[in-house]
Amino acid sequence: MSMRVPNLMDNASSLLDLQRIKQQYSETVQQLSTGEADPNLGDDPSATAQVEGYQASINVNTEYIAQANTANSQLQASSTALTSVNSSITQLLQLGEEGLAAGTTTASQDGIASQVSAIRQDLISLGNTQVEGQYIFAGTDSTTVPFVDNETTTPPSTTYNGNSGVSSLTLSPSVSVATNIPGDTLFYGPDGQGSDTDVLAQTAAMAQALTSNNTAALQTAFNNLQTISSRINVSTADLGEREDGVTALQNGLTSYNQNLTAQQTSIQSVNYANAITQLDQENVAQQATLSTIAQTNQKNLFDYIA
Amino acid sequence: MANLTSSLSIGLSGLQASQEAMSVIGHNIANVDTPDFSQQAAVQTSNPAQNFGNVQFGTGVTVTSVQALRDQFLNLQLTQSLSAQSAASTLYNGVQAVSSAFTDDGTTGLNTQISNFFSSVSTLAGNPTSAALSENVVGAAQSMISEFQSAYQTVSGAITDANEQIGSLVPQINTLTSQIAALNTQISQQVDPNNDNDAIDQRQELTDQLGKLVGIQVSTNTDNTYQITLDTGAAAQVSGGSSNQMSAAPSAALGNNLAVSVATGSVSTDVTDNINGGELGANMTLRDNVLPAYQTQLDQIAGSLVNQVNQVNMAGYGTDANGDSVTGTPFFTGSGIDSSNPPDANFGQVNCANNALAASAANPPDYTGIINSIEVNPLIVATPTLIASATAANTAGDNSNALKMANLQTAMGTVDTNDDGVGDSGPFSTVVSSLINDVGTQTQHYDSLSTNQQNLTAALQTQQSSVSGVDLDQEAAQLLQFQQAYQASAQFISTISQLTQGLMTTVAAAVG
């Protein structure tokens, strides 16, 4: 069956086609100019939701990576201080060996005692190490000077004004890492202030033993410092392990984020080859439609009636 | 028997019929581009025969009517389709206009700003005594609030636009219904109401225009007048020769938005909830349903964020300008947040009907418009160290409370989506993504609907045009046909005239 095709209808349908081709052309140009496959929210909501999901994960992981950086920075500060503490204890042990050696004169012992006292001051300074204005061995009371020297006692003693709080940072929903060692734990050891595990007390005891030429007391202090040195070494190793763990997690998160970004880009970015081909096709279709409209409107029977 | 004089009358009737038919063709050609014009045709009927004995002789031709070629069923279908297309297009434009406010490009956008806020809290946890990092948290919170408010106000603006559009559509609708009623009167007063073709076409064009503005049902009365009601059948807009005027007035029940009524005589009926199609129905759907739903979700997210962050901050300890530990400080404040003094059970949380009790299903929080009323607590803006990083007093380096706040970002059960004061969703980012997805899906839906409706309309217009449209080729062919008929009638008259002249000459010679 044939259908009447009046002139008005030709133009209406052709113009609708032309309008759609131009709209599609405009969208393809927008894709190419923005580089995005779906520049508008309504273009592909499921793709947008996927991209949003990836972005949320990337953002959270980026925070964890930043936390890991901070954690490593704080752990490194503690680690550096601990290395100095170790070095000081090593010096103390060397001085103790000198003091215990046979034939050491009283004058020599006084000289050694002075060096030991100086190292004690160094240790107190290390206990009061500040990073970005925070006392890293004050527990969570990080604005308070943790170790205060008391020279009025014999031997000299220290007071710890920090607390035993441990600060942590979150590196993933299930992983957090302690970023400090409280000063009392580190310097006073498990038996507390003034005990055999107190490095500051044992240093003071060593100095006093040297001054008073008390070999037995010197030997005791020496032995205690050896034990303390081993404990500090364990703490240093523990910090190193924490740093390694944080670095490994950081690398894993960085790699994971790279994968997520790649996934996100594959959804989000326009396929230039496809888009350019599509633009060419739409260009041809637009020209063909324009040409068709022009030709359709050129002729009717009136043109042939003389 | 027929004589020469009657033959002249036959020839004259042919001339007149051809002339009238060509006049109709001229009318068609003149209206080739007139919307809703129906091609017309002169209906020629042979005149009654004259009896001469047993023989009947024809007496020529008369144009008995001019008929328009139209399919009324198709016309009414097209009106409905135009109404649906107009509605879909309006809905698409309305949602598309606000969709950009929900776009997240990684720099701006709700999820990005929420993420930036929690990221700043997380960074503060790395150095909880840093005043600079505390100030960063305040800045990030303010940016986040601005992003929420910007999205919310974009939607509010679209609601206002839709409301204003409703107000401007009503007078246009009234003009059209009055014109249709007047044409109804004109058509019904014709001897044959079905033959006032141009008035019928004009009425159809006006009805199509009316359908684009408001959803309607059209039926035809026996006198060929249109009976037009709202698409839900709620109220008559045109009944024969009378039209019922529509009016729009602010309504307290609609938050001073416009309610629409139709006056039938002295009775005014509120039809706000009974208009579905056309631009008017679509703008009402946008204003009352689609756009407010986005605002509701935004309010729930923002209100829940306020509640969660305030709970954590109030439980922890920050330090004031003197360095003293301070607890119980809400992070966010505003007219929508309970700030009773002394603090009550709901202190620091989004206002409930009864703030003396904690929020619950029986005492639901009022999230409506909370976005516009929240701000970072001015005390915290002045002294950012009041941000409670610590769980215990006098522990400036304690970051455990800051970590709790930062962990809200990935926590479950954060957003209260059913207004019972209890978080029941996934993390904030998933709720925001869900909202963005809703906006995108609806934009896509209305885009598809608009395109589909456009296709349907185009198909119906093609059908209508194939029935009623003017085809210039056809008109040209018929013009030739009637031109030839006219010429033949003229030749016939000329021949009869010559015969009469010859007869007269012969008779004169015989008499003379």
PDB file of N, CA, C and O in Angstrom, chain A residues 38-84:
ATOM      1  N   ASP A  38      31.621  10.394  29.363  1.00  0.00           N
ATOM      2  CA  ASP A  38      30.264  10.766  29.787  1.00  0.00           C
ATOM      3  C   ASP A  38      30.319  12.093  30.525  1.00  0.00           C
ATOM      4  O   ASP A  38      30.286  12.130  31.763  1.00  0.00           O
ATOM      5  N   PRO A  39      30.430  13.202  29.782  1.00  0.00           N
ATOM      6  CA  PRO A  39      30.614  14.493  30.462  1.00  0.00           C
ATOM      7  C   PRO A  39      29.407  14.935  31.281  1.00  0.00           C
ATOM      8  O   PRO A  39      29.566  15.724  32.200  1.00  0.00           O
ATOM      9  N   ASN A  40      28.223  14.427  30.959  1.00  0.00           N
ATOM     10  CA  ASN A  40      27.032  14.849  31.714  1.00  0.00           C
ATOM     11  C   ASN A  40      26.541  13.719  32.602  1.00  0.00           C
ATOM     12  O   ASN A  40      26.686  12.537  32.251  1.00  0.00           O
ATOM     13  N   LEU A  41      25.917  14.108  33.717  1.00  0.00           N
ATOM     14  CA  LEU A  41      25.507  13.132  34.719  1.00  0.00           C
ATOM     15  C   LEU A  41      24.534  12.089  34.156  1.00  0.00           C
ATOM     16  O   LEU A  41      24.558  10.934  34.540  1.00  0.00           O
ATOM     17  N   GLY A  42      23.684  12.524  33.233  1.00  0.00           N
ATOM     18  CA  GLY A  42      22.679  11.611  32.705  1.00  0.00           C
ATOM     19  C   GLY A  42      23.157  10.769  31.537  1.00  0.00           C
ATOM     20  O   GLY A  42      22.406   9.959  31.006  1.00  0.00           O
ATOM     21  N   ASP A  43      24.423  10.955  31.109  1.00  0.00           N
ATOM     22  CA  ASP A  43      24.900  10.206  29.940  1.00  0.00           C
ATOM     23  C   ASP A  43      24.964   8.712  30.228  1.00  0.00           C
ATOM     24  O   ASP A  43      24.556   7.892  29.417  1.00  0.00           O
ATOM     25  N   ASP A  44      25.538   8.356  31.358  1.00  0.00           N
ATOM     26  CA  ASP A  44      25.650   6.953  31.738  1.00  0.00           C
ATOM     27  C   ASP A  44      25.747   6.873  33.263  1.00  0.00           C
ATOM     28  O   ASP A  44      26.843   6.825  33.824  1.00  0.00           O
ATOM     29  N   PRO A  45      24.582   6.891  33.946  1.00  0.00           N
ATOM     30  CA  PRO A  45      24.597   6.936  35.411  1.00  0.00           C
ATOM     31  C   PRO A  45      25.354   5.779  36.053  1.00  0.00           C
ATOM     32  O   PRO A  45      26.006   5.966  37.080  1.00  0.00           O
ATOM     33  N   SER A  46      25.279   4.589  35.458  1.00  0.00           N
ATOM     34  CA  SER A  46      25.968   3.462  36.096  1.00  0.00           C
ATOM     35  C   SER A  46      27.479   3.660  36.020  1.00  0.00           C
ATOM     36  O   SER A  46      28.202   3.349  36.973  1.00  0.00           O
ATOM     37  N   ALA A  47      27.958   4.211  34.886  1.00  0.00           N
ATOM     38  CA  ALA A  47      29.394   4.496  34.778  1.00  0.00           C
ATOM     39  C   ALA A  47      29.791   5.576  35.778  1.00  0.00           C
ATOM     40  O   ALA A  47      30.843   5.482  36.426  1.00  0.00           O
ATOM     41  N   THR A  48      28.928   6.589  35.915  1.00  0.00           N
ATOM     42  CA  THR A  48      29.212   7.658  36.877  1.00  0.00           C
ATOM     43  C   THR A  48      29.286   7.097  38.294  1.00  0.00           C
ATOM     44  O   THR A  48      30.163   7.471  39.077  1.00  0.00           O
ATOM     45  N   ALA A  49      28.364   6.173  38.611  1.00  0.00           N
ATOM     46  CA  ALA A  49      28.369   5.573  39.945  1.00  0.00           C
ATOM     47  C   ALA A  49      29.664   4.782  40.166  1.00  0.00           C
ATOM     48  O   ALA A  49      30.260   4.837  41.246  1.00  0.00           O
ATOM     49  N   GLN A  50      30.093   4.058  39.113  1.00  0.00           N
ATOM     50  CA  GLN A  50      31.349   3.304  39.229  1.00  0.00           C
ATOM     51  C   GLN A  50      32.522   4.248  39.480  1.00  0.00           C
ATOM     52  O   GLN A  50      33.365   3.999  40.344  1.00  0.00           O
ATOM     53  N   VAL A  51      32.553   5.337  38.695  1.00  0.00           N
ATOM     54  CA  VAL A  51      33.640   6.307  38.837  1.00  0.00           C
ATOM     55  C   VAL A  51      33.626   6.909  40.237  1.00  0.00           C
ATOM     56  O   VAL A  51      34.673   7.066  40.877  1.00  0.00           O
ATOM     57  N   GLU A  52      32.424   7.231  40.741  1.00  0.00           N
ATOM     58  CA  GLU A  52      32.292   7.783  42.091  1.00  0.00           C
ATOM     59  C   GLU A  52      32.821   6.789  43.132  1.00  0.00           C
ATOM     60  O   GLU A  52      33.516   7.176  44.075  1.00  0.00           O
ATOM     61  N   GLY A  53      32.460   5.520  42.933  1.00  0.00           N
ATOM     62  CA  GLY A  53      32.916   4.486  43.860  1.00  0.00           C
ATOM     63  C   GLY A  53      34.430   4.374  43.868  1.00  0.00           C
ATOM     64  O   GLY A  53      35.059   4.312  44.935  1.00  0.00           O
ATOM     65  N   TYR A  54      35.016   4.361  42.654  1.00  0.00           N
ATOM     66  CA  TYR A  54      36.483   4.298  42.572  1.00  0.00           C
ATOM     67  C   TYR A  54      37.106   5.524  43.230  1.00  0.00           C
ATOM     68  O   TYR A  54      38.094   5.420  43.955  1.00  0.00           O
ATOM     69  N   GLN A  55      36.501   6.698  42.981  1.00  0.00           N
ATOM     70  CA  GLN A  55      37.076   7.931  43.514  1.00  0.00           C
ATOM     71  C   GLN A  55      37.028   7.932  45.034  1.00  0.00           C
ATOM     72  O   GLN A  55      37.986   8.358  45.690  1.00  0.00           O
ATOM     73  N   ALA A  56      35.904   7.420  45.598  1.00  0.00           N
ATOM     74  CA  ALA A  56      35.799   7.363  47.063  1.00  0.00           C
ATOM     75  C   ALA A  56      36.899   6.471  47.628  1.00  0.00           C
ATOM     76  O   ALA A  56      37.550   6.820  48.632  1.00  0.00           O
ATOM     77  N   SER A  57      37.131   5.313  46.973  1.00  0.00           N
ATOM     78  CA  SER A  57      38.184   4.409  47.453  1.00  0.00           C
ATOM     79  C   SER A  57      39.555   5.059  47.317  1.00  0.00           C
ATOM     80  O   SER A  57      40.401   4.956  48.220  1.00  0.00           O
ATOM     81  N   ILE A  58      39.768   5.732  46.182  1.00  0.00           N
ATOM     82  CA  ILE A  58      41.064   6.398  45.963  1.00  0.00           C
ATOM     83  C   ILE A  58      41.293   7.466  47.034  1.00  0.00           C
ATOM     84  O   ILE A  58      42.388   7.582  47.593  1.00  0.00           O
ATOM     85  N   ASN A  59      40.232   8.233  47.333  1.00  0.00           N
ATOM     86  CA  ASN A  59      40.366   9.291  48.342  1.00  0.00           C
ATOM     87  C   ASN A  59      40.735   8.704  49.707  1.00  0.00           C
ATOM     88  O   ASN A  59      41.617   9.221  50.400  1.00  0.00           O
ATOM     89  N   VAL A  60      40.027   7.634  50.089  1.00  0.00           N
ATOM     90  CA  VAL A  60      40.311   7.023  51.391  1.00  0.00           C
ATOM     91  C   VAL A  60      41.732   6.466  51.417  1.00  0.00           C
ATOM     92  O   VAL A  60      42.486   6.681  52.384  1.00  0.00           O
ATOM     93  N   ASN A  61      42.122   5.780  50.328  1.00  0.00           N
ATOM     94  CA  ASN A  61      43.480   5.222  50.285  1.00  0.00           C
ATOM     95  C   ASN A  61      44.532   6.320  50.321  1.00  0.00           C
ATOM     96  O   ASN A  61      45.598   6.154  50.934  1.00  0.00           O
ATOM     97  N   THR A  62      44.224   7.436  49.657  1.00  0.00           N
ATOM     98  CA  THR A  62      45.169   8.563  49.658  1.00  0.00           C
ATOM     99  C   THR A  62      45.357   9.082  51.083  1.00  0.00           C
ATOM    100  O   THR A  62      46.472   9.442  51.483  1.00  0.00           O
ATOM    101  N   GLU A  63      44.251   9.096  51.849  1.00  0.00           N
ATOM    102  CA  GLU A  63      44.380   9.510  53.256  1.00  0.00           C
ATOM    103  C   GLU A  63      45.260   8.527  54.024  1.00  0.00           C
ATOM    104  O   GLU A  63      46.094   8.931  54.832  1.00  0.00           O
ATOM    105  N   TYR A  64      45.038   7.227  53.772  1.00  0.00           N
ATOM    106  CA  TYR A  64      45.853   6.230  54.470  1.00  0.00           C
ATOM    107  C   TYR A  64      47.330   6.379  54.092  1.00  0.00           C
ATOM    108  O   TYR A  64      48.220   6.218  54.939  1.00  0.00           O
ATOM    109  N   ILE A  65      47.575   6.679  52.806  1.00  0.00           N
ATOM    110  CA  ILE A  65      48.966   6.857  52.364  1.00  0.00           C
ATOM    111  C   ILE A  65      49.577   8.067  53.087  1.00  0.00           C
ATOM    112  O   ILE A  65      50.722   8.026  53.547  1.00  0.00           O
ATOM    113  N   ALA A  66      48.775   9.142  53.203  1.00  0.00           N
ATOM    114  CA  ALA A  66      49.265  10.334  53.907  1.00  0.00           C
ATOM    115  C   ALA A  66      49.529  10.004  55.379  1.00  0.00           C
ATOM    116  O   ALA A  66      50.528  10.447  55.964  1.00  0.00           O
ATOM    117  N   GLN A  67      48.626   9.207  55.982  1.00  0.00           N
ATOM    118  CA  GLN A  67      48.821   8.791  57.376  1.00  0.00           C
ATOM    119  C   GLN A  67      50.100   7.969  57.500  1.00  0.00           C
ATOM    120  O   GLN A  67      50.845   8.098  58.476  1.00  0.00           O
ATOM    121  N   ALA A  68      50.329   7.110  56.518  1.00  0.00           N
ATOM    122  CA  ALA A  68      51.531   6.272  56.541  1.00  0.00           C
ATOM    123  C   ALA A  68      52.777   7.151  56.460  1.00  0.00           C
ATOM    124  O   ALA A  68      53.788   6.889  57.138  1.00  0.00           O
ATOM    125  N   ASN A  69      52.727   8.199  55.639  1.00  0.00           N
ATOM    126  CA  ASN A  69      53.855   9.132  55.545  1.00  0.00           C
ATOM    127  C   ASN A  69      54.133   9.766  56.899  1.00  0.00           C
ATOM    128  O   ASN A  69      55.284   9.842  57.343  1.00  0.00           O
ATOM    129  N   THR A  70      53.019  10.218  57.540  1.00  0.00           N
ATOM    130  CA  THR A  70      53.168  10.852  58.853  1.00  0.00           C
ATOM    131  C   THR A  70      53.722   9.853  59.863  1.00  0.00           C
ATOM    132  O   THR A  70      54.627  10.177  60.646  1.00  0.00           O
ATOM    133  N   ALA A  71      53.156   8.637  59.821  1.00  0.00           N
ATOM    134  CA  ALA A  71      53.601   7.604  60.764  1.00  0.00           C
ATOM    135  C   ALA A  71      55.087   7.322  60.572  1.00  0.00           C
ATOM    136  O   ALA A  71      55.852   7.256  61.550  1.00  0.00           O
ATOM    137  N   ASN A  72      55.507   7.180  59.328  1.00  0.00           N
ATOM    138  CA  ASN A  72      56.924   6.898  59.065  1.00  0.00           C
ATOM    139  C   ASN A  72      57.806   8.047  59.528  1.00  0.00           C
ATOM    140  O   ASN A  72      58.885   7.828  60.080  1.00  0.00           O
ATOM    141  N   SER A  73      57.317   9.268  59.293  1.00  0.00           N
ATOM    142  CA  SER A  73      58.087  10.428  59.706  1.00  0.00           C
ATOM    143  C   SER A  73      58.275  10.422  61.220  1.00  0.00           C
ATOM    144  O   SER A  73      59.375  10.658  61.735  1.00  0.00           O
ATOM    145  N   GLN A  74      57.182  10.104  61.954  1.00  0.00           N
ATOM    146  CA  GLN A  74      57.272  10.088  63.417  1.00  0.00           C
ATOM    147  C   GLN A  74      58.118   8.917  63.914  1.00  0.00           C
ATOM    148  O   GLN A  74      58.895   9.047  64.866  1.00  0.00           O
ATOM    149  N   LEU A  75      57.957   7.782  63.241  1.00  0.00           N
ATOM    150  CA  LEU A  75      58.757   6.609  63.638  1.00  0.00           C
ATOM    151  C   LEU A  75      60.241   6.860  63.378  1.00  0.00           C
ATOM    152  O   LEU A  75      61.101   6.456  64.172  1.00  0.00           O
ATOM    153  N   GLN A  76      60.515   7.547  62.267  1.00  0.00           N
ATOM    154  CA  GLN A  76      61.925   7.829  61.950  1.00  0.00           C
ATOM    155  C   GLN A  76      62.535   8.776  62.986  1.00  0.00           C
ATOM    156  O   GLN A  76      63.699   8.616  63.380  1.00  0.00           O
ATOM    157  N   ALA A  77      61.737   9.755  63.433  1.00  0.00           N
ATOM    158  CA  ALA A  77      62.235  10.685  64.453  1.00  0.00           C
ATOM    159  C   ALA A  77      62.584   9.912  65.733  1.00  0.00           C
ATOM    160  O   ALA A  77      63.650  10.110  66.333  1.00  0.00           O
ATOM    161  N   SER A  78      61.673   9.003  66.120  1.00  0.00           N
ATOM    162  CA  SER A  78      61.932   8.190  67.328  1.00  0.00           C
ATOM    163  C   SER A  78      63.142   7.288  67.102  1.00  0.00           C
ATOM    164  O   SER A  78      63.990   7.103  67.987  1.00  0.00           O
ATOM    165  N   SER A  79      63.203   6.736  65.898  1.00  0.00           N
ATOM    166  CA  SER A  79      64.283   5.815  65.576  1.00  0.00           C
ATOM    167  C   SER A  79      65.637   6.525  65.633  1.00  0.00           C
ATOM    168  O   SER A  79      66.620   5.977  66.160  1.00  0.00           O
ATOM    169  N   THR A  80      65.666   7.746  65.111  1.00  0.00           N
ATOM    170  CA  THR A  80      66.912   8.522  65.127  1.00  0.00           C
ATOM    171  C   THR A  80      67.336   8.807  66.571  1.00  0.00           C
ATOM    172  O   THR A  80      68.517   8.658  66.935  1.00  0.00           O
ATOM    173  N   ALA A  81      66.343   9.183  67.382  1.00  0.00           N
ATOM    174  CA  ALA A  81      66.659   9.459  68.791  1.00  0.00           C
ATOM    175  C   ALA A  81      67.154   8.197  69.485  1.00  0.00           C
ATOM    176  O   ALA A  81      68.110   8.230  70.275  1.00  0.00           O
ATOM    177  N   LEU A  82      66.514   7.071  69.157  1.00  0.00           N
ATOM    178  CA  LEU A  82      66.926   5.803  69.781  1.00  0.00           C
ATOM    179  C   LEU A  82      68.337   5.391  69.360  1.00  0.00           C
ATOM    180  O   LEU A  82      69.096   4.824  70.163  1.00  0.00           O
ATOM    181  N   THR A  83      68.672   5.677  68.126  1.00  0.00           N
ATOM    182  CA  THR A  83      70.027   5.368  67.651  1.00  0.00           C
ATOM    183  C   THR A  83      71.040   6.161  68.480  1.00  0.00           C
ATOM    184  O   THR A  83      72.090   5.634  68.889  1.00  0.00           O
ATOM    185  N   SER A  84      70.680   7.428  68.762  1.00  0.00           N
ATOM    186  CA  SER A  84      71.582   8.253  69.585  1.00  0.00           C
ATOM    187  C   SER A  84      71.646   7.723  71.015  1.00  0.00           C
ATOM    188  O   SER A  84      72.709   7.720  71.644  1.00  0.00           O
TER     189      SER A  84
END
